[in-house]
Coordinates of C-alpha atoms and ligand atoms in Angstrom, one line a residue:
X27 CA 21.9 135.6 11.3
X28 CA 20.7 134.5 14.8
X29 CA 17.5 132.5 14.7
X30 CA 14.5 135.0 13.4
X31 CA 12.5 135.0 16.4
X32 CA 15.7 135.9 18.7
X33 CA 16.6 138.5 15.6
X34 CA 13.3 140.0 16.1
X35 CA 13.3 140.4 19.7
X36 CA 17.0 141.8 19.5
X37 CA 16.0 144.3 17.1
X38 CA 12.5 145.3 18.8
X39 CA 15.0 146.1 22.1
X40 CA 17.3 147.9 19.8
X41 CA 15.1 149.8 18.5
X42 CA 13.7 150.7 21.3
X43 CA 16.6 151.8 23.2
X44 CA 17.6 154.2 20.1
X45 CA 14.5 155.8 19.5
X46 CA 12.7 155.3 22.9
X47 CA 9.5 158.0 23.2
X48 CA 10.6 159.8 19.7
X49 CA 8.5 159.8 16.3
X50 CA 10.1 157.8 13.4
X51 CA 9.0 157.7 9.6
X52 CA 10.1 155.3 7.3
X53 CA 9.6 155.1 3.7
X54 CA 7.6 151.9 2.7
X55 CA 7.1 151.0 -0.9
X56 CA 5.5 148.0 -1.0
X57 CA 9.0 146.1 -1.8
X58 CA 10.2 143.0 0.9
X59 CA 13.0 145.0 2.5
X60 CA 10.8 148.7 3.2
X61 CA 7.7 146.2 4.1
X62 CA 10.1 144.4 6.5
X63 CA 12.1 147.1 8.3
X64 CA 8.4 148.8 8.2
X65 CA 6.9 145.8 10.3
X66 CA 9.6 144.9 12.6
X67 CA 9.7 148.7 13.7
X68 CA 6.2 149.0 14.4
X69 CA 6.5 146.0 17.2
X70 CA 9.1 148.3 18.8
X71 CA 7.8 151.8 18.2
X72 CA 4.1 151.3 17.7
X73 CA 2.2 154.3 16.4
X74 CA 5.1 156.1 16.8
X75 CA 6.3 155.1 13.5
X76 CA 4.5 156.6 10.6
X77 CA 4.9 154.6 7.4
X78 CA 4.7 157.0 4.3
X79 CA 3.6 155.7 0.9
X80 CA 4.4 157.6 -1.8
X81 CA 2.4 157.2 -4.6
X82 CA 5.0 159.1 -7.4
X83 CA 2.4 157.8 -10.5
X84 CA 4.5 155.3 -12.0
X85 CA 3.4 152.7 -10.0
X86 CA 2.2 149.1 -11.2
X87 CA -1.3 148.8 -12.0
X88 CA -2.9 148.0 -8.6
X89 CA -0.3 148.8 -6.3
X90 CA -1.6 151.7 -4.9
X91 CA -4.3 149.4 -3.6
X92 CA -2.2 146.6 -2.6
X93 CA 0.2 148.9 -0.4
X94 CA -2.8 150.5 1.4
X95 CA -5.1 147.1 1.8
X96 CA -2.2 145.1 2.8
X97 CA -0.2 147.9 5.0
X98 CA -3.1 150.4 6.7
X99 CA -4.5 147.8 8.8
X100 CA -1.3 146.8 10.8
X101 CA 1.0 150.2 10.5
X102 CA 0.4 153.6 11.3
X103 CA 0.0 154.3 7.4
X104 CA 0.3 157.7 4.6
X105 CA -0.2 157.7 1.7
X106 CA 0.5 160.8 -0.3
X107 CA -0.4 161.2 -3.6
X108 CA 2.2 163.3 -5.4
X109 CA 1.5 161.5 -8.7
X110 CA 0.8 165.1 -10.5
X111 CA 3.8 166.5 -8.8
X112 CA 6.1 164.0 -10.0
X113 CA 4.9 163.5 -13.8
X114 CA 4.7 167.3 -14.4
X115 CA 8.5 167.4 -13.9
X116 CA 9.3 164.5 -15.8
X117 CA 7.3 165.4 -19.0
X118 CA 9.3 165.4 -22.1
X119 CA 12.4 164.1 -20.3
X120 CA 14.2 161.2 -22.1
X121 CA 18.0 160.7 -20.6
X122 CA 17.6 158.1 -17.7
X123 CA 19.7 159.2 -15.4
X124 CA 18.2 163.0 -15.3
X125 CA 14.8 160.9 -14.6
X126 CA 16.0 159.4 -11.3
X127 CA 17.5 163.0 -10.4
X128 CA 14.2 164.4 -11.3
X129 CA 12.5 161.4 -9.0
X130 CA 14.5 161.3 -6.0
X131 CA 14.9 164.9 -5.7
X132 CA 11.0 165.2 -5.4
X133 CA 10.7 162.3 -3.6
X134 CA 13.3 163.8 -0.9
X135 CA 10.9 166.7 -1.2
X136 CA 7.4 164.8 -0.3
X137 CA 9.1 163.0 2.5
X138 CA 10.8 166.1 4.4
X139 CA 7.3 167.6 4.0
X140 CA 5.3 164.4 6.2
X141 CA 8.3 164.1 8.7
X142 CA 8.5 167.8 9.2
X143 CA 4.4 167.5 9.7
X144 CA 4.5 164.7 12.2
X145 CA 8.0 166.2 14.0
X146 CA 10.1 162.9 13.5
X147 CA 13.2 162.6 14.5
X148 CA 14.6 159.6 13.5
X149 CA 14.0 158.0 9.7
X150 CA 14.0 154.4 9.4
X151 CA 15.7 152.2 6.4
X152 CA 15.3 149.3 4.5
X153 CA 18.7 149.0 4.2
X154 CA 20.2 145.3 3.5
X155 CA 23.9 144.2 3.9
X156 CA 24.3 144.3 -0.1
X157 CA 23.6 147.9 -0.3
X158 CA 26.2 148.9 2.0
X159 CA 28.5 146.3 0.9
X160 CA 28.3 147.2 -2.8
X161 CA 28.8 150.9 -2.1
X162 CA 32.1 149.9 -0.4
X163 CA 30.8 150.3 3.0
X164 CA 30.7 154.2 2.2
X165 CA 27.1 154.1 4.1
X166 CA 27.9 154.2 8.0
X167 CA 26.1 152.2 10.2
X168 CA 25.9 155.7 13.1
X169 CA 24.9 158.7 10.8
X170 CA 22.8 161.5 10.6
X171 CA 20.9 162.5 7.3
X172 CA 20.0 166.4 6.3
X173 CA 17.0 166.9 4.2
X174 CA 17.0 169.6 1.5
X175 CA 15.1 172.1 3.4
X176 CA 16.7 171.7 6.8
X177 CA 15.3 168.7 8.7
X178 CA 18.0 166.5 9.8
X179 CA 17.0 163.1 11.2
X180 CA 18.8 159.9 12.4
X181 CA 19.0 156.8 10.8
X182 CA 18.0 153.6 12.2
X183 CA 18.9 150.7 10.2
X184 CA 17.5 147.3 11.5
X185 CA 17.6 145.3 9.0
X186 CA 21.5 146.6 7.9
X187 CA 22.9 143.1 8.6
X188 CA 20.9 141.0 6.9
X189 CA 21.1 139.7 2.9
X190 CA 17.5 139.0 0.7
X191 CA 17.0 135.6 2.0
X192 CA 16.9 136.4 5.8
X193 CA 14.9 138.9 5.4
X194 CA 12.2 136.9 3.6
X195 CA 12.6 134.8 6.7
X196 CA 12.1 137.7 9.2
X197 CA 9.2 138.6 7.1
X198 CA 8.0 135.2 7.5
X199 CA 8.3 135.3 11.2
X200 CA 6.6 138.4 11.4
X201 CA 3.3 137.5 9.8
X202 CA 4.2 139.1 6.4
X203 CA 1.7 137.6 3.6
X204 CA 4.0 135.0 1.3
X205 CA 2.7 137.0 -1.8
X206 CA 4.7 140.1 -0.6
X207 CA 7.6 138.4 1.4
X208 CA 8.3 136.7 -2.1
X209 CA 7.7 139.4 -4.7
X210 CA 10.0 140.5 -7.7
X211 CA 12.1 143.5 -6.6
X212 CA 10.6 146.4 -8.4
X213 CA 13.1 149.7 -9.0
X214 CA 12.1 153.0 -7.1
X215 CA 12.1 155.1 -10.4
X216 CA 9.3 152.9 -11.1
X217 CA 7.8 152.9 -15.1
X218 CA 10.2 156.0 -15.7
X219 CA 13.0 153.2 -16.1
X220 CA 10.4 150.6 -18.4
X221 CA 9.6 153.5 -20.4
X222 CA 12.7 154.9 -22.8
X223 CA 12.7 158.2 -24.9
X224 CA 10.5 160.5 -23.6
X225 CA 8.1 160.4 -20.6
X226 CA 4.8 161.2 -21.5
X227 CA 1.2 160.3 -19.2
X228 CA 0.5 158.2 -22.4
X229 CA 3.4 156.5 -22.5
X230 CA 3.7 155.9 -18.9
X231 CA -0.1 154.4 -18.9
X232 CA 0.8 151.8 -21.9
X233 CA 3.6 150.3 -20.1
X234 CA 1.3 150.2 -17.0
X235 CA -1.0 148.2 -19.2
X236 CA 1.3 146.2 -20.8
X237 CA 3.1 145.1 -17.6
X238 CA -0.2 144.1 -15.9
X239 CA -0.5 141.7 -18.8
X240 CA 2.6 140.1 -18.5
X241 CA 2.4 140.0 -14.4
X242 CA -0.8 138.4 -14.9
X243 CA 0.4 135.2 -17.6
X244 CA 3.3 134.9 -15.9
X245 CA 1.4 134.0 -12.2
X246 CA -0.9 132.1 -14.0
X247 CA 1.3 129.9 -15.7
X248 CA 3.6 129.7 -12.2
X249 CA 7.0 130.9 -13.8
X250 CA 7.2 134.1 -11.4
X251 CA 8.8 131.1 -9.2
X252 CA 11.5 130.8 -11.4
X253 CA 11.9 134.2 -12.1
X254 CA 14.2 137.1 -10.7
X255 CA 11.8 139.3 -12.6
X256 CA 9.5 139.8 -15.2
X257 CA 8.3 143.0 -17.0
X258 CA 7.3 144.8 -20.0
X259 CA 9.1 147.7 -21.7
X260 CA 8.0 150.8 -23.8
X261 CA 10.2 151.4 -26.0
X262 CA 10.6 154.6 -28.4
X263 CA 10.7 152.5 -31.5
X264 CA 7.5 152.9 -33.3
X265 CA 6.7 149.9 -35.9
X266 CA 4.9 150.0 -38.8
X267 CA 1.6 146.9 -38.2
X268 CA -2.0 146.2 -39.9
X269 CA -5.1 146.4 -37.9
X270 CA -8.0 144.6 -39.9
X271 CA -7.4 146.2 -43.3
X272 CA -5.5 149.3 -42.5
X273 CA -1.9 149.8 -41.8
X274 CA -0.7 151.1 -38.7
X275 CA 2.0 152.4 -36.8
X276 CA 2.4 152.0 -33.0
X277 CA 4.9 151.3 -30.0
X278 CA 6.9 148.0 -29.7
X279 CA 7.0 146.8 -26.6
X280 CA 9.7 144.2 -25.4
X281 CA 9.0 141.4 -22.9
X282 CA 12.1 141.0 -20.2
X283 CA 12.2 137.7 -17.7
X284 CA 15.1 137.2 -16.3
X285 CA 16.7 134.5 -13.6
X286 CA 19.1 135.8 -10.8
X287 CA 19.9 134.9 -7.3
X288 CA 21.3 138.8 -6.7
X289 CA 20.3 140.8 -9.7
X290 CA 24.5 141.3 -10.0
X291 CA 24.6 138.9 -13.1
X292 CA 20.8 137.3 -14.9
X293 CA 20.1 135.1 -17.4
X294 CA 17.0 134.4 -20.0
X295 CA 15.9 131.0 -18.9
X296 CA 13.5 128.9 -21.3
X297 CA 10.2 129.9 -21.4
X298 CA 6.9 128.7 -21.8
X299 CA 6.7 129.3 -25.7
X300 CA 2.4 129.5 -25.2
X301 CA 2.9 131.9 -22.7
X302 CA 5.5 134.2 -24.4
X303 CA 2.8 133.8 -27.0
X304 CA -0.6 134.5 -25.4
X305 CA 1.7 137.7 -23.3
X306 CA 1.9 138.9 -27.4
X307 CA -1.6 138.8 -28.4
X308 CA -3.1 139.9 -25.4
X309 CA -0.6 143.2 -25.7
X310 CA -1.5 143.8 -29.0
X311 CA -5.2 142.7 -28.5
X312 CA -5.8 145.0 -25.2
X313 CA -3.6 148.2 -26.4
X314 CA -4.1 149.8 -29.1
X315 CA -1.6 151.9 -29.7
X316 CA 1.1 148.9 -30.1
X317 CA 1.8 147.3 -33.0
X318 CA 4.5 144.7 -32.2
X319 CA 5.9 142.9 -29.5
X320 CA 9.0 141.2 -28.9
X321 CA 11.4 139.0 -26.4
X322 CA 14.7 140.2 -25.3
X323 CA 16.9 137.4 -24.7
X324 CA 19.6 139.3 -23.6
X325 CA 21.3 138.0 -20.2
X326 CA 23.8 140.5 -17.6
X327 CA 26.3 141.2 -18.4
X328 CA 26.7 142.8 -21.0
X329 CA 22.6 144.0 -20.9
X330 CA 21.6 145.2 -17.6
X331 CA 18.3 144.1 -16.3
X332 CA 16.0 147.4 -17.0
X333 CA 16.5 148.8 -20.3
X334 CA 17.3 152.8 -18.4
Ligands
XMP418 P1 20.2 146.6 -13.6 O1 19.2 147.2 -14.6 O2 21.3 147.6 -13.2 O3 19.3 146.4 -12.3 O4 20.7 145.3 -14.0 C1 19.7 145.6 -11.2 C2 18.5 145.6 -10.2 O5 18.3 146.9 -9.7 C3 17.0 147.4 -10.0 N1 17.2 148.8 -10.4 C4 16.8 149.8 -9.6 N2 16.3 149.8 -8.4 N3 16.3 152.2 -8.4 C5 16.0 151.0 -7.8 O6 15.5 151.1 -6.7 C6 16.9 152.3 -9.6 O7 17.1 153.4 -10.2 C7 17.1 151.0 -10.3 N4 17.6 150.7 -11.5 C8 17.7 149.3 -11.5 C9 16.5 146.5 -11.2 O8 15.1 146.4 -11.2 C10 17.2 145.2 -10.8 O9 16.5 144.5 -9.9

């Protein structure tokens, strides 16, 4: 990469010259690579690039909030709620492939519907060298995209060239808060992946709550540093427990922190034991509805990192 202030100014001219008067959406999800194509665009297009949040309801806890307080001031920002939309069709469904079908397929759906609204021509990517790269170089850097219902738009790519460490440092440069440039990836399918069996709103709001916890010990006790991610799952297992006198019989959730430089191959590191502990009793404390918590210390290969 050249130097990320002459990056920037080459892409802003790029940019520019590609797309020149025309409207432009991108799809921002609060992730480093959406968040910096999402910025670096807006110095070249201005308002002319509409930034569309999609809140699918199986976000973090928070991160509606987050997107929208960090994002709305400095972009030309949407957020659509299509949380109702999305966990009506995933009800009941358990394989984890048909729940990214089921995801992306609305998703696709929600987005055609904003770029149709504010006539955009060209769509704008996050995409980083690795995802072409890993797909074989199948993704063309010159290409044209047709939506489900019709709308074909352009792809601009600005970011195409460059792996997760430069673009931290083009975030950087650009006046991206540390916080975000530096956060753990988070998958698209959001808790539908951290969630296995079948999806249910009840389901999906205990992982929610369970992964807050576990966000929350982990910051406070600095390990995110060391971590490729960190993350609870809800898993379909239900475990017989006792809750003052009475025996119960709830959820088990596992706790997954994993180290990685690419998220190709991760390993378990060591762990504070206290906080592996305090992540437990908090769980089982705050949600009722599990009765047992445990550690996976499973590296990749042969687990992957998400459990879907
Ligand atoms: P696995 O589980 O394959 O994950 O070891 C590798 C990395 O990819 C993320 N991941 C996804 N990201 N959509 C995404 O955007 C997905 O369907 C998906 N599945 C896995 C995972 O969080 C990890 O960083």
């Amino acid at each position: 990469m050249l130097n990320p202030s002459d990056f920037i100014k080459e892409s802003i001219e790029e940019i520019k010259k590609t797309v020149g008067d025309e409207t432009a959406v991108i799809g921002l999800s609060g992730g480093v690579d959406s968040s910096v194509a999402s910025v670096l665009t807006k110095e070249a297009l201005g308002d002319n690039l509409i930034a569309v949040f999609v809140d699918h309801g199986l976000l973090r806890e928070g991160e509606a909030e987050y997107v929208q307080k960090t994002f709305e001031p400095r972009l030309n920002f949407r957020c659509v709620d299509a949380s109702e939309e999305f966990l009506d069709a995933l009800e009941g469904v358990s394989d984890p492939e048909e729940k990214r079908k089921i995801i992306g397929k609305i998703f696709i759906d929600v987005f055609e519907r904003v770029a149709e609204e504010v006539g955009a021509k060209f769509l704008v990517q996050g995409t980083i060298a690795p995802d072409w790269i890993e797909s074989e170089g199948k993704i063309k850097s010159h290409h044209n995209v047709a939506l489900p219902h019709g709308l074909v738009l352009e792809i601009v790519e600005p970011i195409r060239e460059l792996y997760k460490d430069e673009v931290r440092i083009v975030g950087t440069e650009l006046g991206i808060p540390d916080e975000l440039v530096n956060r753990q990836p988070y998958p698209g399918p959001g808790l539908a992946v951290r969630v296995t069996g079948k999806l249910s709103h009840e389901k999906i709001s205990i992982c929610r709550k369970a992964n807050a916890i576990v966000e929350e010990e982990v910051q406070k006790v600095g390990v995110d540093k060391e971590l490729w991610q960190y993350f609870a799952v809800l898993t379909d297992t239900k475990v017989t427990g006792v809750k003052g006198d009475i025996r119960d019989y709830g959820y088990l959730v596992v706790l997954r922190m994993v180290a990685s430089m690419d998220a190709m191959t991760a390993h378990v590191p060591e762990l504070p034991w206290d906080m592996v502990k305090t992540i437990s009793r908090r769980i089982t404390a705050e949600i009722p509805e599990v009765t047992h918590v445990s550690l996976s210390v499973s590296d990749k290969p042969p687990s992957t990192i998400e459990f879907a």
